[in-house]
Coordinates of C-alpha atoms in Angstrom, one line a residue:
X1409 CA -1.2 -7.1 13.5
X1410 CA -2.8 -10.1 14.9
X1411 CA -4.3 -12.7 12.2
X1412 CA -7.1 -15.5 13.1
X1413 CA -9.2 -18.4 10.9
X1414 CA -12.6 -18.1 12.1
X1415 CA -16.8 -19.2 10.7
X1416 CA -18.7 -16.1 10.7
X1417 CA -21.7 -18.6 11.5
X1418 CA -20.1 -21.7 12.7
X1419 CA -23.5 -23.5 13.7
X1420 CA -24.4 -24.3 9.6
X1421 CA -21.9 -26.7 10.5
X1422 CA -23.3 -28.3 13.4
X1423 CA -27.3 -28.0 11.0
X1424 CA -25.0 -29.2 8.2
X1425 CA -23.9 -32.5 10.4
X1426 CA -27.3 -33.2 12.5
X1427 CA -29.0 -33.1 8.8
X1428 CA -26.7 -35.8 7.4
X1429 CA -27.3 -37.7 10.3
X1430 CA -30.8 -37.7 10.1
X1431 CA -30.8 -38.7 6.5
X1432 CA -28.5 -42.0 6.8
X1433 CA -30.6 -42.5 9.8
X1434 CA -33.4 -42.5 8.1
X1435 CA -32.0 -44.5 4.7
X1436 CA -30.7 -47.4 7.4
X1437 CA -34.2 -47.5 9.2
X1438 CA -36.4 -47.8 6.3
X1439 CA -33.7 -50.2 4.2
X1440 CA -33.9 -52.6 7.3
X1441 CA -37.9 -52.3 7.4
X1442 CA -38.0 -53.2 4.2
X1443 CA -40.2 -56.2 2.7
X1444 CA -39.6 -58.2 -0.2
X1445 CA -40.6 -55.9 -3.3
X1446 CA -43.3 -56.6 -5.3
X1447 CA -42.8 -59.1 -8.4
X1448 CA -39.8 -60.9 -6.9
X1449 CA -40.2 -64.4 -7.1
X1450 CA -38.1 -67.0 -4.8
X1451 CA -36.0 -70.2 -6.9
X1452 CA -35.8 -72.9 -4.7
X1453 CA -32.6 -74.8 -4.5
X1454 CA -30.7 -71.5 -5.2
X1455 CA -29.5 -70.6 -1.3
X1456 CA -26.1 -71.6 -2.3
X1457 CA -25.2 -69.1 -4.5
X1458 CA -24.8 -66.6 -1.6
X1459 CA -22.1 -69.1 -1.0
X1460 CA -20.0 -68.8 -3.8
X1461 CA -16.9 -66.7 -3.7
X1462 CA -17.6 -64.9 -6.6
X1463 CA -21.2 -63.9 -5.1
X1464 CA -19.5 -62.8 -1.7
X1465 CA -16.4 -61.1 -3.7
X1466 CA -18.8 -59.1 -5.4
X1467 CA -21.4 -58.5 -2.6
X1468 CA -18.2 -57.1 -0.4
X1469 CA -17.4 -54.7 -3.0
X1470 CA -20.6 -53.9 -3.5
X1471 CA -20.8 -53.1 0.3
X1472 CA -17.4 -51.2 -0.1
X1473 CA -19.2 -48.9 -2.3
X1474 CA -21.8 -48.1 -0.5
X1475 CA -19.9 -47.3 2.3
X1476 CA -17.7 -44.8 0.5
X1477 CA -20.4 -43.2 -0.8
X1478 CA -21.8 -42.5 2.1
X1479 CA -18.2 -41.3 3.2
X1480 CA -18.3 -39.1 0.4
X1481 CA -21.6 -38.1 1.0
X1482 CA -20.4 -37.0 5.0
X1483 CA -17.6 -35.2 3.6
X1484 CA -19.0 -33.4 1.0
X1485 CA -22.0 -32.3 3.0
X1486 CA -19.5 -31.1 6.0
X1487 CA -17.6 -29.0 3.5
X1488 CA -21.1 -27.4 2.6
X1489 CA -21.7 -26.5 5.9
X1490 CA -18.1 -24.8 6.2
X1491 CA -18.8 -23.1 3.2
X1492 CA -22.0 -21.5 4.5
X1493 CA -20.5 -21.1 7.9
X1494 CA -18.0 -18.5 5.6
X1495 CA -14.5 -19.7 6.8
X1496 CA -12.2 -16.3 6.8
X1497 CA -9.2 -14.5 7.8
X1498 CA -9.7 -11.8 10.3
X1499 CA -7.1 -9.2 11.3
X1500 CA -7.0 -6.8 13.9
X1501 CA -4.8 -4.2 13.0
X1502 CA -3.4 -1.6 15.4
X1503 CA -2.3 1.0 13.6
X1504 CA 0.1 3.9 14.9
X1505 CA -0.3 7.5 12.9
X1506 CA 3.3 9.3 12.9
X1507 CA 3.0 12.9 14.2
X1508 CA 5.5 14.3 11.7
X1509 CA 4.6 16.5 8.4
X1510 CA 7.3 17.6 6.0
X1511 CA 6.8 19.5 2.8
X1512 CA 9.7 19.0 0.0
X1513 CA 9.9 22.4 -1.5
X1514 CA 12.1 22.7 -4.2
X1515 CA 13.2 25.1 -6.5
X1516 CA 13.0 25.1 -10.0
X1517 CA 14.2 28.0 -11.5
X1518 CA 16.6 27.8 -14.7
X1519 CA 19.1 28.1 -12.7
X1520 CA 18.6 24.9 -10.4
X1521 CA 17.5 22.6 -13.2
X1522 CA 21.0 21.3 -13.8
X1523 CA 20.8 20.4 -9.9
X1524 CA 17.3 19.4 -9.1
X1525 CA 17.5 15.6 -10.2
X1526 CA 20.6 15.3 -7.8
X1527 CA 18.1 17.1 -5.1
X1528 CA 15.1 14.6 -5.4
X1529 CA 17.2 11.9 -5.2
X1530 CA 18.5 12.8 -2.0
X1531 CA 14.7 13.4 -1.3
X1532 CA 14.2 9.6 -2.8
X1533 CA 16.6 8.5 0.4
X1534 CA 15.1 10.4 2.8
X1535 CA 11.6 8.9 2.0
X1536 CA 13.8 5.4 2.8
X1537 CA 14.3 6.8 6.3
X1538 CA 10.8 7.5 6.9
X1539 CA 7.9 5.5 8.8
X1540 CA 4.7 6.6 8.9
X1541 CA 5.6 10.5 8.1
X1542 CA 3.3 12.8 5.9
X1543 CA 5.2 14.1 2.8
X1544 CA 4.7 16.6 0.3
X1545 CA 6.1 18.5 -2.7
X1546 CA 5.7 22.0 -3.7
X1547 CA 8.0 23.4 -6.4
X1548 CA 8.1 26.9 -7.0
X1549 CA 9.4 29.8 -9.7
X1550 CA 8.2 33.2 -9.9
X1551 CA 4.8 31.2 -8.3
X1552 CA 4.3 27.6 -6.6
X1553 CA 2.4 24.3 -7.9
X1554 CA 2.0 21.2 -5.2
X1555 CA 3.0 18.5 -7.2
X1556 CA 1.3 15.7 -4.2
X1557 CA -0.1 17.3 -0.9
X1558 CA 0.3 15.7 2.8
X1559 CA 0.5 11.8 2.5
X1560 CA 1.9 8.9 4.1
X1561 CA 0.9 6.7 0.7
X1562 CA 5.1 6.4 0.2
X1563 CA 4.6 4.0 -3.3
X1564 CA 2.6 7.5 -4.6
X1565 CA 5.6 9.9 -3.1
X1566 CA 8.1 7.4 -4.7
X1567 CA 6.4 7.3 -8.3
X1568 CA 6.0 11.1 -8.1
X1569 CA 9.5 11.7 -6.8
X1570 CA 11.1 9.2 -9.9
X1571 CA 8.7 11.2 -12.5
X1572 CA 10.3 14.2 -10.5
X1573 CA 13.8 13.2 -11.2
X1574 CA 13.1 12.1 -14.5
X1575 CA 12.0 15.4 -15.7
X1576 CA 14.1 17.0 -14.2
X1577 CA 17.7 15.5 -15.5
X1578 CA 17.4 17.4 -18.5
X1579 CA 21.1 19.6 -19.3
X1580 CA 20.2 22.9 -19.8
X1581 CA 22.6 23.9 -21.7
X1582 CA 21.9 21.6 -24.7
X1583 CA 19.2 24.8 -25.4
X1584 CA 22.1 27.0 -26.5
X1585 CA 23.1 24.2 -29.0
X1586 CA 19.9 22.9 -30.3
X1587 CA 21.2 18.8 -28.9
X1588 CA 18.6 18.2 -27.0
X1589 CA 16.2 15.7 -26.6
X1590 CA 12.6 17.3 -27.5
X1591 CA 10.7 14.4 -25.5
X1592 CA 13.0 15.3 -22.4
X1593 CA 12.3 18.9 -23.1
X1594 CA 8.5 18.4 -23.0
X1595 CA 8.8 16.2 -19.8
X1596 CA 10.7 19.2 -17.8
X1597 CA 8.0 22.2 -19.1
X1598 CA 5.3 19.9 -18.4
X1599 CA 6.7 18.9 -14.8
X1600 CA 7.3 23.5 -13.9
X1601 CA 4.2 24.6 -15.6
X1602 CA 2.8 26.4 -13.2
X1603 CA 5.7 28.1 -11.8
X1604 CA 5.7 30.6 -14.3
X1605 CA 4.3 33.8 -14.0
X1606 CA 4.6 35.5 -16.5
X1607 CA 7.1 38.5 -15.7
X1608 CA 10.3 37.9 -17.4
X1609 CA 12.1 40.1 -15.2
X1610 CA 11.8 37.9 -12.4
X1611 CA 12.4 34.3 -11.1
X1612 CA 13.5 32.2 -8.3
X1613 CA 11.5 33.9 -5.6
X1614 CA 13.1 31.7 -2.8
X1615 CA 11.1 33.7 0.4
X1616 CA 7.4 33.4 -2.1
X1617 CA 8.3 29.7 -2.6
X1618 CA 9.4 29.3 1.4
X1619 CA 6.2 30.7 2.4
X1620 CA 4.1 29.0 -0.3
X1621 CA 5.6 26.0 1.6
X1622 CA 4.4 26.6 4.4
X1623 CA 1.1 27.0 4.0
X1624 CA 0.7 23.2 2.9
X1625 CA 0.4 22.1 6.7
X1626 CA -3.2 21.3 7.9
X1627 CA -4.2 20.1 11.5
X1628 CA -3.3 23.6 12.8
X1629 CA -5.1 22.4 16.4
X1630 CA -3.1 19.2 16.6
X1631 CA 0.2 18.6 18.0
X1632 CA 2.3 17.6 14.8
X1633 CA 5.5 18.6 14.5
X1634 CA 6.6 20.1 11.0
X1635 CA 9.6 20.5 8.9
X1636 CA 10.0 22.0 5.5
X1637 CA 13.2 21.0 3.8
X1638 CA 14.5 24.0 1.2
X1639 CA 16.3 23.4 -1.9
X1640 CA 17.6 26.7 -3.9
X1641 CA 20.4 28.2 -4.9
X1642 CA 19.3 31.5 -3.3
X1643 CA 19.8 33.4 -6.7
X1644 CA 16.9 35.6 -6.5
X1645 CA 15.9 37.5 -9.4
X1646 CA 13.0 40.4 -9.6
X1647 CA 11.2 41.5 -6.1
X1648 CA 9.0 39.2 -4.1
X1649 CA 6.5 39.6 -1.6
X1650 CA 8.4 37.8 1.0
X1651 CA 12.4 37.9 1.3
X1652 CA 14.1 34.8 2.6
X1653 CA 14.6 35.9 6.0
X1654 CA 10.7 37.3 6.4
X1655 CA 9.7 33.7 4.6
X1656 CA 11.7 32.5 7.3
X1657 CA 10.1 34.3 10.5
X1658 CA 6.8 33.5 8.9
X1659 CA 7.1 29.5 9.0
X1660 CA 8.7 30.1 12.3
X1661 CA 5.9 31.4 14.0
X1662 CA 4.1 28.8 12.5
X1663 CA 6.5 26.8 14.9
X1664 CA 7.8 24.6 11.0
X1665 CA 11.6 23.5 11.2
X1666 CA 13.5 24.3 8.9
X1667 CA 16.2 22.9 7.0
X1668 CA 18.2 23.9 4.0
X1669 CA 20.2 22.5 1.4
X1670 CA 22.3 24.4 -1.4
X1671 CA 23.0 23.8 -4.2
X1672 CA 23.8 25.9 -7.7
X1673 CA 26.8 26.8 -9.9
X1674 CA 29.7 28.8 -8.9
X1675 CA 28.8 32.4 -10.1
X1676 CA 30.1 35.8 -9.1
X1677 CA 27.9 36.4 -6.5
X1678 CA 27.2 32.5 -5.7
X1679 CA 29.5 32.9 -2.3
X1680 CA 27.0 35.9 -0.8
X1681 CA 24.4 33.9 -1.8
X1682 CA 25.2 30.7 -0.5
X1683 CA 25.9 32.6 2.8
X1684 CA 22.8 34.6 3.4
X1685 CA 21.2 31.3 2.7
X1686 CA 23.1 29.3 5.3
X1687 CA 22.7 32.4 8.1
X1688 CA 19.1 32.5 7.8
X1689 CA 18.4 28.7 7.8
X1690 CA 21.0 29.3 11.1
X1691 CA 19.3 32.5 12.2
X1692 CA 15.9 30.0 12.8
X1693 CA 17.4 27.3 14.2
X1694 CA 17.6 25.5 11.0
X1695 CA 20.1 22.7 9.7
X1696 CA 21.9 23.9 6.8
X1697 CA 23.5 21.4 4.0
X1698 CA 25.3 21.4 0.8
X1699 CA 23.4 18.7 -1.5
X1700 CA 27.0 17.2 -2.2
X1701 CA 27.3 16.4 1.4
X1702 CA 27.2 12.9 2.1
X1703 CA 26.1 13.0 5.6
X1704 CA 23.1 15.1 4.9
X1705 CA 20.3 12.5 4.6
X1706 CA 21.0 10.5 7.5
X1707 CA 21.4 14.0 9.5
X1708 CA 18.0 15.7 8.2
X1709 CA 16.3 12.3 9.5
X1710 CA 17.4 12.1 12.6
X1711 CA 16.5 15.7 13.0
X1712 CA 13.1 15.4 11.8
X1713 CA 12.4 12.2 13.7
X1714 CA 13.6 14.1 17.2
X1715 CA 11.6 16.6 17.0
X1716 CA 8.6 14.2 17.8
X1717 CA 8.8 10.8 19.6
X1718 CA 5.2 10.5 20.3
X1719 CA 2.8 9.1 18.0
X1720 CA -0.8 9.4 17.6
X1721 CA -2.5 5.8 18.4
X1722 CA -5.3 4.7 15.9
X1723 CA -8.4 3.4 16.7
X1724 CA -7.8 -0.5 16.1
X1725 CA -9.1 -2.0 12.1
X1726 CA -10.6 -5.3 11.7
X1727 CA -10.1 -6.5 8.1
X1728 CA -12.2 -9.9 7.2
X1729 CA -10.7 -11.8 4.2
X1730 CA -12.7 -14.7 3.2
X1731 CA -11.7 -17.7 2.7
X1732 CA -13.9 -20.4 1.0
X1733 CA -10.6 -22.1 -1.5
X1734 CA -10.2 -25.2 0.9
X1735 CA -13.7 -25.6 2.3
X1736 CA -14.8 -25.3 -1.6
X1737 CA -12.2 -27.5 -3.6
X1738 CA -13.0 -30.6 -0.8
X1739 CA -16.9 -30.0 -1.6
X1740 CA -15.9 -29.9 -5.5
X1741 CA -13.7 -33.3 -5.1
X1742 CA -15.9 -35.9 -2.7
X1743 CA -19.0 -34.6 -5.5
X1744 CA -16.9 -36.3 -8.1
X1745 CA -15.8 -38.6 -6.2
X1746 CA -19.8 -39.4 -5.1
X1747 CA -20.5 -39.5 -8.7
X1748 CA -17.9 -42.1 -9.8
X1749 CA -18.9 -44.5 -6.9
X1750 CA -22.6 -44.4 -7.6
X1751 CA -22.0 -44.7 -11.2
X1752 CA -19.7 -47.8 -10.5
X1753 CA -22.3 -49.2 -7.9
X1754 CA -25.1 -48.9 -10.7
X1755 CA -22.8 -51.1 -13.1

């Protein structure tokens, strides 16, 4: 980004000076043309008083004044013709577009609330990694709801990703006890609704979710590389349209990485589940993660950004800032300045 002070219209300077000039011209011109006025009458005898020190002390300072008035005067008229020759700030900005697109899908079945606020905060970190990426978020139940489509506007992802978290640290099991918080409870049902679908008999439809997810990608005819980064605990309940693996195929030929991370509690069938999830995110040459793993973020990044290490060049944005503070607060001063001296000339 390259930044410049530059007048718009420079010549209302130039008017601005030739016009001043003209005007004291003309003031000196006619002052020295000037006769004796009408009614003044002569003493005789009274040429030495232009002698007298106290004549000549106050004749100099009367001179003095006039002079700095006309200073003033200069001054003040110059910062005018700034003013109108709009001093500003101009900045040619050349802006580079990232080619990368990743959709946060996460879900947030009963079973992964207990887990989800540890999940968007490792989503918080990898928006920390990020320059220039699209993002979004899509969290899904027995249906889907985008909570923010496609954007590089990272202080939007970040405020959505903290409500996120927020709503989401909510202990489940305080339900069976009647200790929870009913605020808390409100801010986690308003975050899902929408992921409800009304069969009881079903829930966490990870391949419906999966391939909800990948619908969210636009600019099908451009080059863009894109990832979706999957958080379940694979404990599907109830028959979807899509399983996992088809989910899978289906963002596949849609040519979206994919990378998974795990998480959930340790059930009877948690193991099978935990490795059917790990061999299809494998099975599509995926990267697979625990959400405990501490080397996760920095991994998913680096995969993401080599994936694409071209970017899309912008066409160049000039942004004109005026600014008139300077130009305007000289103006403002000599005027009062002008004032004071033609007031103290008069006395």
């Amino acid at each position: 980004m390259v930044t410049e002070s530059v007048l718009l219209q420079p010549w209302f300077i130039v008017g601005a000076i030739v016009v001043l000039v003209a005007a004291f011209a003309v003031g000196y011109l006619t002052r020295r043309g000037s006769r004796t006025p009408d009614g003044v009458r002569w003493v005789a005898n009274a040429s030495y008083l232009t002698e007298l020190p106290s004549f000549r002390s106050r004749l100099a300072l009367f001179r003095g004044g006039l002079a700095t008035a006309a200073a003033l005067a200069m001054v003040g008229g110059v910062a005018a013709g700034v003013l109108l020759a709009r001093p500003v700030d101009r900045q040619t900005q050349s802006a580079e577009l990232s080619t990368r697109d990743i959709v946060l899908c996460l879900d947030v079945s009963g079973s992964m609330v207990g887990y989800d606020a540890e999940i968007v905060d490792r989503f918080l970190e990898l928006v920390e990694g990020f320059d220039g990426e699209r993002i979004a978020l899509s969290i899904w139940n027995q249906t889907s709801r985008t909570v923010f489509p496609l954007t590089d506007d990272y202080t939007l992802v970040t405020e959505q990703l903290t409500a996120a978290r927020d709503a989401l640290d909510f202990d489940v099991s305080s339900l069976d006890n009647g200790s929870y918080d009913p605020a808390a409870l409100d801010r986690l049902l308003a975050f899902v609704a929408g992921t409800e679908g009304g069969d009881e008999n079903s829930t966490s439809l990870i391949g419906d979710g999966l391939a909800s997810c990948g619908l969210l990608f636009d600019e099908n005819d451009t080059e863009r590389s894109r990832s979706i980064v999957l958080a379940s605990d694979n404990q599907l309940i109830g028959t979807p349209i899509y399983t996992l693996a088809e989910a899978a195929d289906f963002v596949s030929a849609r040519d979206i990485g994919l990378i998974g991370i795990y998480s959930g509690e340790v059930t009877d069938t948690s193991a099978a589940e935990q490795k059917e999830f790990e061999d299809v995110i494998g099975a599509h040459d995926g990267l697979y993660f625990e959400a405990s793993d501490p080397a996760a973020v920095d991994a998913i990044v680096d995969r993401i950004q080599s994936q694409q290490a071209v970017d899309l060049e912008a066409s160049p944005e000039t942004v004109i800032t005026d600014r008139p503070a300077a130009a305007l607060a000289v103006l403002g001063l000599a005027f009062a300045l002008l004032v004071v001296a033609v007031w103290r000339l008069r006395t």
